[in-house]
PDB file of C-alpha atoms in Angstrom:
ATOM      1  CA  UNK E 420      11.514  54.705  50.496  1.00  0.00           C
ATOM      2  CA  UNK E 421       9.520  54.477  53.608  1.00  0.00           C
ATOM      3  CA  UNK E 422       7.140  56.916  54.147  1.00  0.00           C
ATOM      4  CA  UNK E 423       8.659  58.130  57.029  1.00  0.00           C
ATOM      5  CA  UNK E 424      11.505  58.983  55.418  1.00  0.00           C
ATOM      6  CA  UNK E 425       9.558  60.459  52.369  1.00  0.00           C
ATOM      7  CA  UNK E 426       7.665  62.634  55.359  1.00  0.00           C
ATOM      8  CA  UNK E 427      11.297  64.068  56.363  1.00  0.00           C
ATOM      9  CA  UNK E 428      12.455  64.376  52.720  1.00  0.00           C
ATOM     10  CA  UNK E 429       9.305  66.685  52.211  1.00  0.00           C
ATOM     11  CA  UNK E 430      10.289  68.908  54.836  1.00  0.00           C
ATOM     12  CA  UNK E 431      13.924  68.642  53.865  1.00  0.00           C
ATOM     13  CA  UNK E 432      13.122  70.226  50.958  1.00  0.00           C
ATOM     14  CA  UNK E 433      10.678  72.807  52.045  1.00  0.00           C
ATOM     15  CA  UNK E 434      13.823  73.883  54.604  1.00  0.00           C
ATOM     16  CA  UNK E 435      16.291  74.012  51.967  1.00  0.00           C
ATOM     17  CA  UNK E 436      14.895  75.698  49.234  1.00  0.00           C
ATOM     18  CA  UNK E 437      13.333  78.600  51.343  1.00  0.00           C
ATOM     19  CA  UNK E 438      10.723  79.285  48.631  1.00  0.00           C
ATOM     20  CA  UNK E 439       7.165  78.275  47.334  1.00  0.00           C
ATOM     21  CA  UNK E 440       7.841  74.653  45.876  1.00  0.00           C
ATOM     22  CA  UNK E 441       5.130  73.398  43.881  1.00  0.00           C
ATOM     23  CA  UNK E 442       4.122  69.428  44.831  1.00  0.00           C
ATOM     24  CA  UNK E 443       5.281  68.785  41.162  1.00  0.00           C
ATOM     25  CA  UNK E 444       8.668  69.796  42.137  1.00  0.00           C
ATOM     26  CA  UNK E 445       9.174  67.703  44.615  1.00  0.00           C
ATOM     27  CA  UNK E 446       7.593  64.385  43.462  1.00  0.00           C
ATOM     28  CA  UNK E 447       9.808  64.683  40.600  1.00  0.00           C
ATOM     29  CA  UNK E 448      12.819  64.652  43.587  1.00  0.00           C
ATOM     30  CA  UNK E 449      11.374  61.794  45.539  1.00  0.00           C
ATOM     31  CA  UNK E 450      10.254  59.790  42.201  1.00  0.00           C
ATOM     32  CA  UNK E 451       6.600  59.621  43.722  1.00  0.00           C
ATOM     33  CA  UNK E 452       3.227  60.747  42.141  1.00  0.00           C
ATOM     34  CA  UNK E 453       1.907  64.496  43.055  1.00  0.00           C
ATOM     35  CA  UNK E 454      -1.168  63.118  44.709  1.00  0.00           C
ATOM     36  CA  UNK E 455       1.123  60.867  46.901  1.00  0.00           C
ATOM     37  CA  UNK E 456       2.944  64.543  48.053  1.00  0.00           C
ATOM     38  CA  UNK E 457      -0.505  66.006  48.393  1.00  0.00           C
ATOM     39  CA  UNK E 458      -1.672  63.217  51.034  1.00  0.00           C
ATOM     40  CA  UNK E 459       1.758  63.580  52.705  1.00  0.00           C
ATOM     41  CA  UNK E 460       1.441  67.593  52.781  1.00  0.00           C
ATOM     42  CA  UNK E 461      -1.658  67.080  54.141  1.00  0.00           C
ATOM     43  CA  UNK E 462      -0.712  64.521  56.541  1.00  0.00           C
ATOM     44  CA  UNK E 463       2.103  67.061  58.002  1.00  0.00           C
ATOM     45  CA  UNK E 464      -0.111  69.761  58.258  1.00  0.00           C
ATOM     46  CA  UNK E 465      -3.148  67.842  60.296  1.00  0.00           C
ATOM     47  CA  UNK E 466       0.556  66.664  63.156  1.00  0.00           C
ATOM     48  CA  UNK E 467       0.886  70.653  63.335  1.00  0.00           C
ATOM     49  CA  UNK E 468       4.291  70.984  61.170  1.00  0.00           C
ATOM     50  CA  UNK E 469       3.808  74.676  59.799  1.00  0.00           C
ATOM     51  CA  UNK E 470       3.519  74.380  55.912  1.00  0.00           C
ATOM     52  CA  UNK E 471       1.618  77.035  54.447  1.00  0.00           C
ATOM     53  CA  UNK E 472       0.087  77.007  50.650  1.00  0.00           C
ATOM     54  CA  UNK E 473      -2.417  75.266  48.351  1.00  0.00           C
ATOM     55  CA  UNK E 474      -2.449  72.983  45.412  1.00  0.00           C
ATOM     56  CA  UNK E 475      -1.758  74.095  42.183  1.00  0.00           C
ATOM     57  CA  UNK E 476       0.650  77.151  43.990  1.00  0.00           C
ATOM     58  CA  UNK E 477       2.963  75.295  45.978  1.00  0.00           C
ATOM     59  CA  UNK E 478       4.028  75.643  49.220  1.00  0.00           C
ATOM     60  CA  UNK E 479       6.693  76.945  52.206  1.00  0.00           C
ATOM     61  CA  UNK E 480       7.775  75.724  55.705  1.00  0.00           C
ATOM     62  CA  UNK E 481       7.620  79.245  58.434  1.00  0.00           C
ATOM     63  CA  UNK E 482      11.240  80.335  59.901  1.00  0.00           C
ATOM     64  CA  UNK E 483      11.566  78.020  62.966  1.00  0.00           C
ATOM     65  CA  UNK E 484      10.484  75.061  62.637  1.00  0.00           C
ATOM     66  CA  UNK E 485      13.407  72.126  62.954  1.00  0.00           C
ATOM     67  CA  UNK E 486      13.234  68.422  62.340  1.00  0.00           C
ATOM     68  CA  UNK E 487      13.845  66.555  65.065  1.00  0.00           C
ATOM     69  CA  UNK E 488      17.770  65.851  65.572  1.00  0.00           C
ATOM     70  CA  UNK E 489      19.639  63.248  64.037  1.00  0.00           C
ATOM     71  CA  UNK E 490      16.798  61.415  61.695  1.00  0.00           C
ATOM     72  CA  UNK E 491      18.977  60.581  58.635  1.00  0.00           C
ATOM     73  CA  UNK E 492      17.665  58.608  55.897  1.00  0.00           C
ATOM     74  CA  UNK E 493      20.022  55.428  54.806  1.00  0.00           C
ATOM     75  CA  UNK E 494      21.887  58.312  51.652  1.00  0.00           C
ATOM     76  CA  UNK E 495      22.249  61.008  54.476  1.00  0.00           C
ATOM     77  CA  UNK E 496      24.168  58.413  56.094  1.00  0.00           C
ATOM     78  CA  UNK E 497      26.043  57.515  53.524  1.00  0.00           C
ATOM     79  CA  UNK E 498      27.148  60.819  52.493  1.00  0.00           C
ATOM     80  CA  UNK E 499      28.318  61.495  56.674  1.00  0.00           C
ATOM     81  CA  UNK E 500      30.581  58.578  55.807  1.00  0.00           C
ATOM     82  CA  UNK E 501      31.710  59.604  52.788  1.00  0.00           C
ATOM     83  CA  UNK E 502      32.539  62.982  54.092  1.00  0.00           C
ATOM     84  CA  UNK E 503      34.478  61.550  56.867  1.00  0.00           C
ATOM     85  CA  UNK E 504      36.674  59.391  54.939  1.00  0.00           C
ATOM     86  CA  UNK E 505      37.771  62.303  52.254  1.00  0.00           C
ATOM     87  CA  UNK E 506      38.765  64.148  55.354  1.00  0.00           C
ATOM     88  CA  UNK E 507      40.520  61.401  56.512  1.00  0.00           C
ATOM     89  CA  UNK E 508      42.225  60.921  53.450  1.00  0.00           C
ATOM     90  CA  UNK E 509      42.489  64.593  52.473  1.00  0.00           C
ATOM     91  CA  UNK E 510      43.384  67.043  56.184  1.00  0.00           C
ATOM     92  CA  UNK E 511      45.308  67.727  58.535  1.00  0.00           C
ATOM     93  CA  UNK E 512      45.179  65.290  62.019  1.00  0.00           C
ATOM     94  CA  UNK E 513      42.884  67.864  64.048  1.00  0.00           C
ATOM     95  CA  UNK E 514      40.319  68.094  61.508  1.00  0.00           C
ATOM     96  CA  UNK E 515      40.932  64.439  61.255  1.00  0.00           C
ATOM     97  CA  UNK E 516      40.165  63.812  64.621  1.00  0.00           C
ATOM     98  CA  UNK E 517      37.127  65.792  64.710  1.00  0.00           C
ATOM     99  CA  UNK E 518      35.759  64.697  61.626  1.00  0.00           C
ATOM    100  CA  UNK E 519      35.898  60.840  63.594  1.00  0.00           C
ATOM    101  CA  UNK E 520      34.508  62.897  66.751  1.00  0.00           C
ATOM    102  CA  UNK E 521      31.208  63.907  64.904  1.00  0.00           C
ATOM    103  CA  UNK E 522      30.996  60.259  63.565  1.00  0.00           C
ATOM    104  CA  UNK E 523      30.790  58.716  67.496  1.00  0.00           C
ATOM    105  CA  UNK E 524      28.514  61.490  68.362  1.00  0.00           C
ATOM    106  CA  UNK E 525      25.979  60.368  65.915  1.00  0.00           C
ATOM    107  CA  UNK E 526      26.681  57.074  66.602  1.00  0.00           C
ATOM    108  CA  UNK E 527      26.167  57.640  70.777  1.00  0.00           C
ATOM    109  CA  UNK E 528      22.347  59.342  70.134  1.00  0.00           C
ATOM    110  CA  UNK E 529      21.018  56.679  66.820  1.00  0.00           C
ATOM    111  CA  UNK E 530      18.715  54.566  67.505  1.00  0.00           C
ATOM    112  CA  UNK E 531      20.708  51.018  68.469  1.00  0.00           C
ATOM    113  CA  UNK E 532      19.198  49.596  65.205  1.00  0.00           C
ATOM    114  CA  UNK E 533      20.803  52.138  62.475  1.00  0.00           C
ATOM    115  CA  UNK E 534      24.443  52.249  64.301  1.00  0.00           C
ATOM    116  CA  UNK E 535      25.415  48.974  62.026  1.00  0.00           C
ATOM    117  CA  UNK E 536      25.269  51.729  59.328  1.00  0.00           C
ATOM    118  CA  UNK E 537      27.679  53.647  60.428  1.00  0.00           C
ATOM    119  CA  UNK E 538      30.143  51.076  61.596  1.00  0.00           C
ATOM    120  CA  UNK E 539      30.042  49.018  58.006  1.00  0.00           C
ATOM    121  CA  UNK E 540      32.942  49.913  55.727  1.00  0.00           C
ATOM    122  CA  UNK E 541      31.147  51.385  52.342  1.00  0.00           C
ATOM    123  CA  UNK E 542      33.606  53.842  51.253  1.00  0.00           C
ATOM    124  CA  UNK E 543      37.335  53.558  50.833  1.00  0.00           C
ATOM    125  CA  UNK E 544      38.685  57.162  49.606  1.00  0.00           C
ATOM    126  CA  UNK E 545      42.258  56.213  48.639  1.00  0.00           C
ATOM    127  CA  UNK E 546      45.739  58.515  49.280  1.00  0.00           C
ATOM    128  CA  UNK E 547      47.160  58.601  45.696  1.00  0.00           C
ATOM    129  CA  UNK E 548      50.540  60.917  46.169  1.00  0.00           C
ATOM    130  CA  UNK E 549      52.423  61.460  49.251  1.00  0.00           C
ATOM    131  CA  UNK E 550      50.812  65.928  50.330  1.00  0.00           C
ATOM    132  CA  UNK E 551      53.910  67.830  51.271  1.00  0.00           C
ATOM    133  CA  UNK E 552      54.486  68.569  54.604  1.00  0.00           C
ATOM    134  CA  UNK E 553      52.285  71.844  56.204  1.00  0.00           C
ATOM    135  CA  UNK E 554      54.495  73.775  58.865  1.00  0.00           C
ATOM    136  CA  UNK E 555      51.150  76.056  59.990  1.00  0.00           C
ATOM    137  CA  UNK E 556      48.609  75.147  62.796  1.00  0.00           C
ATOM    138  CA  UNK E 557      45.820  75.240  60.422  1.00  0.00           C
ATOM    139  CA  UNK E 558      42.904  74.984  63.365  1.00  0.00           C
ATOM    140  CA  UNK E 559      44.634  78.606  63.873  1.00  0.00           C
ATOM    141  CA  UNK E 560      44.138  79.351  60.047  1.00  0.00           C
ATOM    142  CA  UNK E 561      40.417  77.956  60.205  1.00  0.00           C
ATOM    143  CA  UNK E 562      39.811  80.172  63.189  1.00  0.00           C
ATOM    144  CA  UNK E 563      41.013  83.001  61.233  1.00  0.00           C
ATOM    145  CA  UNK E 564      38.697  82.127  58.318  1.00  0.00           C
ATOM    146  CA  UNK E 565      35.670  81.824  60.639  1.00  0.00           C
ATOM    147  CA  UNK E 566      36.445  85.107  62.208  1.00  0.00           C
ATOM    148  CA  UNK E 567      37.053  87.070  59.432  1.00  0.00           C
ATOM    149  CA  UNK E 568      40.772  88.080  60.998  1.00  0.00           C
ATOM    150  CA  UNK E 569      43.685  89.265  58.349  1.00  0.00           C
ATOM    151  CA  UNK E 570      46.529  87.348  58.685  1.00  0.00           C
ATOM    152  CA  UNK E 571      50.093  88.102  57.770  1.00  0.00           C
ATOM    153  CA  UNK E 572      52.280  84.772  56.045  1.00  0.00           C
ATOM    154  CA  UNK E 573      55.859  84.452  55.270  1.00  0.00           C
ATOM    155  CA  UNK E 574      55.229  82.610  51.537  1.00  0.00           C
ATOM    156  CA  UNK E 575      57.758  81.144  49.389  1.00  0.00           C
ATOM    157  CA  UNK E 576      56.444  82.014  45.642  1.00  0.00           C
ATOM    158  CA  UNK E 577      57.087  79.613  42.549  1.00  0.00           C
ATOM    159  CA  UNK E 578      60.788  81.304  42.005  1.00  0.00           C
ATOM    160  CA  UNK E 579      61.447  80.394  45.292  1.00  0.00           C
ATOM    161  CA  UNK E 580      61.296  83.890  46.792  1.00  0.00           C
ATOM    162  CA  UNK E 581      60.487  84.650  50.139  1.00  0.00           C
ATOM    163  CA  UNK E 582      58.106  87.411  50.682  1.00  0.00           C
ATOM    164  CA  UNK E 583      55.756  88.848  53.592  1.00  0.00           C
ATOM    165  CA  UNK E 584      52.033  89.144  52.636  1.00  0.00           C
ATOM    166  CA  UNK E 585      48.822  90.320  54.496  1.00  0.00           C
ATOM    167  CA  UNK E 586      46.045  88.092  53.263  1.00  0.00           C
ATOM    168  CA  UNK E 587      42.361  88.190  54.021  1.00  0.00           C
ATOM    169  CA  UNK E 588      41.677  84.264  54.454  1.00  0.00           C
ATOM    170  CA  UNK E 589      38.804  83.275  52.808  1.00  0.00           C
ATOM    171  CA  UNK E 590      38.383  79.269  52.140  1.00  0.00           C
ATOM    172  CA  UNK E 591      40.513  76.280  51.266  1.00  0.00           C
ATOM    173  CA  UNK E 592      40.749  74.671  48.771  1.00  0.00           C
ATOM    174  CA  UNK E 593      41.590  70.586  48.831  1.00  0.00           C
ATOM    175  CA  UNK E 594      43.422  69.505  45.685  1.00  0.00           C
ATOM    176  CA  UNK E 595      45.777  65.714  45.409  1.00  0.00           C
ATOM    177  CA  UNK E 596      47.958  66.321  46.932  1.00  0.00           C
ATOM    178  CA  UNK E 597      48.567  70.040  48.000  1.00  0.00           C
ATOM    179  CA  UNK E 598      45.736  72.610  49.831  1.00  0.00           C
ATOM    180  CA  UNK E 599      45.509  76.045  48.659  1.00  0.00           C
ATOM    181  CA  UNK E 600      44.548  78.836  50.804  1.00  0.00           C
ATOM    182  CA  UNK E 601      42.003  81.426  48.557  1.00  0.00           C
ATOM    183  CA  UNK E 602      42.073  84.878  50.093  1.00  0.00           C
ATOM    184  CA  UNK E 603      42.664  88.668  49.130  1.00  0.00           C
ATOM    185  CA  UNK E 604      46.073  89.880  48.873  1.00  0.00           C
ATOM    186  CA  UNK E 605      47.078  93.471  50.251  1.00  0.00           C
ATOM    187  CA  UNK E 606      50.072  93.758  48.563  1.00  0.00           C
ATOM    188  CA  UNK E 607      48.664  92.421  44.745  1.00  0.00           C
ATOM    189  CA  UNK E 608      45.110  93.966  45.496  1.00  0.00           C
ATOM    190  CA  UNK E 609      43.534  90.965  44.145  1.00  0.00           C
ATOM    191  CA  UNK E 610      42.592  87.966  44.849  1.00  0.00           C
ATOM    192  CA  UNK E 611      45.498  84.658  45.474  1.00  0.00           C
ATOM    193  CA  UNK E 612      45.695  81.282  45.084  1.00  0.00           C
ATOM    194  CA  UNK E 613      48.612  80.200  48.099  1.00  0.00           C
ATOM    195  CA  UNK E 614      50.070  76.881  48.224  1.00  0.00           C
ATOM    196  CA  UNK E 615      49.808  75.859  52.327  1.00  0.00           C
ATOM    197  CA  UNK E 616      52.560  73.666  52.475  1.00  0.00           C
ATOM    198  CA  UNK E 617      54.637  77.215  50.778  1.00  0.00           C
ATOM    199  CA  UNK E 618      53.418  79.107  54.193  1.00  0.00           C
ATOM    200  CA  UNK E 619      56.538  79.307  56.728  1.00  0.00           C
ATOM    201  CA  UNK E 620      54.587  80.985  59.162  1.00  0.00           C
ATOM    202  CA  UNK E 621      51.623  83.358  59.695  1.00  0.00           C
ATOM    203  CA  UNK E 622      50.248  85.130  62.444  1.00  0.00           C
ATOM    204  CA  UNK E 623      46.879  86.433  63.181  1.00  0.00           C
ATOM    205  CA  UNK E 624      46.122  89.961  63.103  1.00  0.00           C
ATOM    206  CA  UNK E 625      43.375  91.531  65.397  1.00  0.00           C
ATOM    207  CA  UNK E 626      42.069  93.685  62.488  1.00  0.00           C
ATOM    208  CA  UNK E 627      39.567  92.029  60.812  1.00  0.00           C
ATOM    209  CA  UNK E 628      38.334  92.557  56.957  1.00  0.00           C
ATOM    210  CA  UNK E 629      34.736  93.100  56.067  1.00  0.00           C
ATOM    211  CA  UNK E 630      32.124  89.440  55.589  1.00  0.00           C
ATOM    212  CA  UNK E 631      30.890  91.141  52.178  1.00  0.00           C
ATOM    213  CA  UNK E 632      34.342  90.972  51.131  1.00  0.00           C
ATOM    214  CA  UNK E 633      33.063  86.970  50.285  1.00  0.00           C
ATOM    215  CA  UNK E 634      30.562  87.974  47.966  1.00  0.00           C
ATOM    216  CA  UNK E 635      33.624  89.416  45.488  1.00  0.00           C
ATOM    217  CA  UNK E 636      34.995  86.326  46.293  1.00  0.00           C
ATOM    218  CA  UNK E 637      31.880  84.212  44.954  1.00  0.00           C
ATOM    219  CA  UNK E 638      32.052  86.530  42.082  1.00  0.00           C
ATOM    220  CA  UNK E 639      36.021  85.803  41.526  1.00  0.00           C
ATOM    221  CA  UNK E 640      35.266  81.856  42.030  1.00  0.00           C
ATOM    222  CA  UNK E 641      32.555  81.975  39.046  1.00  0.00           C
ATOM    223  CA  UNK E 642      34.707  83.795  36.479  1.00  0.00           C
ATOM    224  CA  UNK E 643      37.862  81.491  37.117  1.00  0.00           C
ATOM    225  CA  UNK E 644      35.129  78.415  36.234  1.00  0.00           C
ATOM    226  CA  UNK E 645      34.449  79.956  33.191  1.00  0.00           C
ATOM    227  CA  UNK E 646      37.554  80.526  32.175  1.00  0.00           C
ATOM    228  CA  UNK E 647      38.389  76.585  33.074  1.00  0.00           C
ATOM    229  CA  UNK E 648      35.586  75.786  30.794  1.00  0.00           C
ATOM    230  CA  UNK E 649      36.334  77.427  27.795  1.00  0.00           C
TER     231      UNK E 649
END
């Protein structure tokens, strides 16, 4: 790794974990000696990047403080690839589109030399089963996510009944070769697993549920793993 990039990683890491991290902690990450992340901390902190600690404590970046735009190492790059193909492969055309739209605005501010990267082919994500056909907008259904709006759906259940549900949308959830929509169901007071393609219709209410309403959800999301694992 160049220790440029090693410079960035180090405050990468300091952003991300939002907590005293001891120089041990992150050589072990970057596969470098601590004395080599000592000389780098040091090194920030003379160029005035705000890190704040001492050896043999560890140390945190101050709120505020941003890396300069669009400096990916050659893995960060990989994984915006990588992330653009599985949406490729995996969504609907708009999120399609703007998945491919973030990829040329990278492209249009990198330096001339690192656009090769992005243009090589490195990752083929292949489309294993035909995904039924979805009869929702779903940039409507993301905006409803994002705003925390309920939303009312006309849903065709597993017997093949229609029914009417108000639903708090929460996330999606990407399987091969169907999407599920996770949110709250009024009418079962619990929480619902709802096939998209099984949505005739839904509209979007202007009564919105409350954001700590997620953190149920997080708890929800952690017992249904455990109950996968056993």
């Amino acid at each position: 790794m160049r220790r440029a990039d090693r410079l960035f990683q180090i405050v990468q890491i300091l952003q991300r974990r939002k907590s005293v991290t001891t120089a041990h902690a992150m050589a072990t990450e970057l596969e470098v000696s601590d004395r080599t992340i000592y000389r780098d901390i040091q090194d920030l902190m003379s160029n005035r990047v705000p890190i704040e600690g001492e050896r043999g404590i560890g140390y945190m970046l101050r709120d505020g403080y941003d890396l300069p735009p669009l400096m990916f190492t050659d893995e960060e790059i990989d994984a915006i690839m990588l992330g653009v193909r599985l949406v490729e492969a995996r969504s609907d055309p708009a999120l399609s589109r703007a998945a491919n739209d973030v990829l040329a605005k990278i492209e249009a501010v990198m330096p001339v030399e690192r656009r090769s990267l992005l243009r090589s082919v490195r990752h083929i994500v292949p489309q294993f089963s035909t995904p039924p056909d979805i009869h929702i907008d779903m940039r409507k259904l993301r905006t409803a996510i994002r705003g925390f709006h309920k939303i009312e759906i006309q849903y065709q259940d597993t017997a093949g009944t229609d029914t009417d549900r108000t639903i708090w949308p929460m996330l999606t959830v990407f399987f091969d070769p169907v999407q599920l929509l996770v949110g709250w169901c009024e009418l079962r007071q619990g929480f619902r697993n709802f096939r998209i393609d099984r949505i005739s219709s839904f509209s979007t209410l202007e009564n919105r549920f409350p954001s700590s309403k997620k953190f149920e959800l997080k708890a929800f999301l952690e017992q249904q793993r455990k109950v996968d694992d056993e």
